[in-house]
Amino acid sequence: MSSSTRRADSSVSGGGELEASDITEEEIAEEAPAYQHFAELFAAASPKTNEDKALVAAYWVQVHEGQDSWASRRLNSELKNLGHSIANITDALTSNMRKKPQRVIQLKKSGNSKQATKTYKVTHEGLVYVQGMLRGESEA
């Protein structure tokens, strides 16, 4: 199945809102080139919570920089450059993983310690959520 026809498996709420299943990964990628710098994307998305800030940074790394997966320290580096570093980036990502449907997934963990390097990926639903932030949509 091509990326243009791949759809998320999310249920329809019937509320008339655009659902994750209504947006293809190709449509997500088409909007990506509008921002040359992370600061522009961050300002457009205007994230309020640490979990949203982390997700916007993850979106930048994954969509705009073309990284299929990434480590959390990469996100905090981007956020720190803008003066928005997160004290515990892992907690922000874990919060996104606890959402239903998940916005971020952990792919692997290197090492046994609590501080081991973890590798993550933004899910289709996470990409759609950030696109909604960029269009000025927000959750109630």
Coordinates of C-alpha atoms in Angstrom, one line a residue:
M1 CA 0.0 0.0 0.0
S2 CA 1.4 3.4 -1.0
S3 CA 1.9 6.2 1.6
S4 CA -0.7 8.2 -0.3
T5 CA -3.4 5.6 0.3
R6 CA -2.3 4.6 3.8
R7 CA -4.8 5.7 6.4
A8 CA -4.8 5.7 10.2
D9 CA -7.1 3.2 12.0
S10 CA -9.0 5.6 14.1
S11 CA -12.7 5.6 14.8
V12 CA -15.0 8.4 13.5
S13 CA -16.5 10.5 16.3
G14 CA -19.3 11.7 14.1
G15 CA -18.8 15.3 15.2
G16 CA -18.0 16.6 11.8
E17 CA -14.4 17.2 12.7
L18 CA -11.5 16.2 10.5
E19 CA -10.3 12.8 11.8
A20 CA -6.8 11.3 11.6
S21 CA -8.2 8.8 9.1
D22 CA -9.2 11.6 6.8
I23 CA -5.7 12.8 6.2
T24 CA -3.1 10.8 4.3
E25 CA 0.6 10.8 5.1
E26 CA 1.2 12.4 1.7
E27 CA -1.0 15.3 2.7
I28 CA 1.0 15.7 5.9
A29 CA 4.3 15.8 3.9
E30 CA 2.9 18.3 1.4
E31 CA 2.5 20.9 4.1
A32 CA 5.9 20.3 5.6
P33 CA 8.0 22.5 3.2
A34 CA 6.3 25.7 4.4
Y35 CA 8.8 26.2 7.2
Q36 CA 12.6 26.8 6.7
H37 CA 13.4 27.0 10.4
F38 CA 12.3 25.2 13.5
A39 CA 11.5 28.6 15.1
E40 CA 8.9 29.3 12.3
L41 CA 7.2 26.0 12.8
F42 CA 7.2 26.4 16.6
A43 CA 5.7 29.9 16.4
A44 CA 3.0 28.7 14.0
A45 CA 2.1 25.7 16.1
S46 CA 2.2 27.8 19.4
P47 CA 2.4 24.8 21.7
K48 CA 1.4 25.5 25.3
T49 CA 2.3 22.3 27.2
N50 CA 5.6 20.5 27.5
E51 CA 4.0 17.4 25.8
D52 CA 3.0 19.6 22.8
K53 CA 6.4 21.3 22.7
A54 CA 8.1 17.9 22.6
L55 CA 5.7 16.7 19.9
V56 CA 6.2 19.8 17.7
A57 CA 10.0 19.3 18.0
A58 CA 9.6 15.7 17.1
Y59 CA 7.5 16.6 14.1
W60 CA 10.3 19.0 13.0
V61 CA 13.0 16.3 13.3
Q62 CA 10.9 13.6 11.7
V63 CA 9.1 15.4 8.9
H64 CA 11.3 18.4 8.0
E65 CA 14.7 16.8 8.7
G66 CA 13.6 13.4 7.4
Q67 CA 14.7 11.4 10.5
D68 CA 12.6 8.2 10.7
S69 CA 13.5 7.9 14.4
W70 CA 15.3 10.1 16.9
A71 CA 16.5 10.4 20.5
S72 CA 14.9 12.7 23.0
R73 CA 18.0 14.7 23.5
R74 CA 17.8 15.8 19.9
L75 CA 14.4 17.4 20.6
N76 CA 15.6 19.2 23.7
S77 CA 18.5 20.6 21.8
E78 CA 16.1 22.2 19.3
L79 CA 13.9 23.5 22.1
K80 CA 16.8 24.9 24.1
N81 CA 17.9 26.9 21.0
L82 CA 14.5 28.7 21.2
G83 CA 14.6 29.1 25.0
H84 CA 11.9 26.4 25.5
S85 CA 13.9 23.5 26.9
I86 CA 12.0 20.9 28.9
A87 CA 13.3 19.8 32.3
N88 CA 12.3 16.2 31.7
I89 CA 11.8 15.5 28.0
T90 CA 11.2 11.8 28.6
D91 CA 8.1 12.7 30.7
A92 CA 6.8 14.8 27.9
L93 CA 7.3 12.0 25.4
T94 CA 5.8 9.4 27.8
S95 CA 2.7 11.6 28.1
N96 CA 2.4 11.5 24.3
M97 CA 2.8 7.8 24.4
R98 CA -0.1 7.5 26.9
K99 CA -2.5 9.3 24.7
K100 CA -5.1 7.2 22.9
P101 CA -4.3 6.9 20.1
Q102 CA -0.6 7.2 20.8
R103 CA 1.1 10.3 19.3
V104 CA 4.6 8.9 19.9
I105 CA 6.0 5.4 20.2
Q106 CA 9.3 4.2 21.6
L107 CA 11.2 2.0 19.2
K108 CA 14.1 0.9 21.3
K109 CA 16.1 1.5 24.4
S110 CA 19.9 1.2 24.5
G111 CA 21.3 0.3 27.9
N112 CA 19.9 -0.8 31.2
S113 CA 19.9 2.3 33.3
K114 CA 17.1 4.7 33.7
Q115 CA 19.1 7.2 31.7
A116 CA 19.6 4.8 28.8
T117 CA 19.2 6.3 25.3
K118 CA 15.7 5.7 23.9
T119 CA 14.7 6.0 20.3
Y120 CA 11.2 7.3 19.3
K121 CA 9.0 7.9 16.4
V122 CA 5.9 10.2 15.9
T123 CA 2.9 8.1 14.9
H124 CA 0.5 9.1 12.1
E125 CA -1.9 10.4 14.7
G126 CA 0.8 12.5 16.2
L127 CA 1.6 14.0 12.8
V128 CA -2.1 14.8 12.2
Y129 CA -2.3 16.4 15.7
V130 CA 0.6 18.8 14.9
Q131 CA -1.0 19.6 11.5
G132 CA -4.1 20.6 13.5
M133 CA -2.0 22.8 15.7
L134 CA -0.5 24.5 12.7
R135 CA -4.0 25.1 11.4
G136 CA -5.0 26.7 14.7
E137 CA -7.1 23.8 15.9
S138 CA -6.8 22.9 19.5
E139 CA -8.4 20.3 21.9
A140 CA -11.0 21.5 24.2

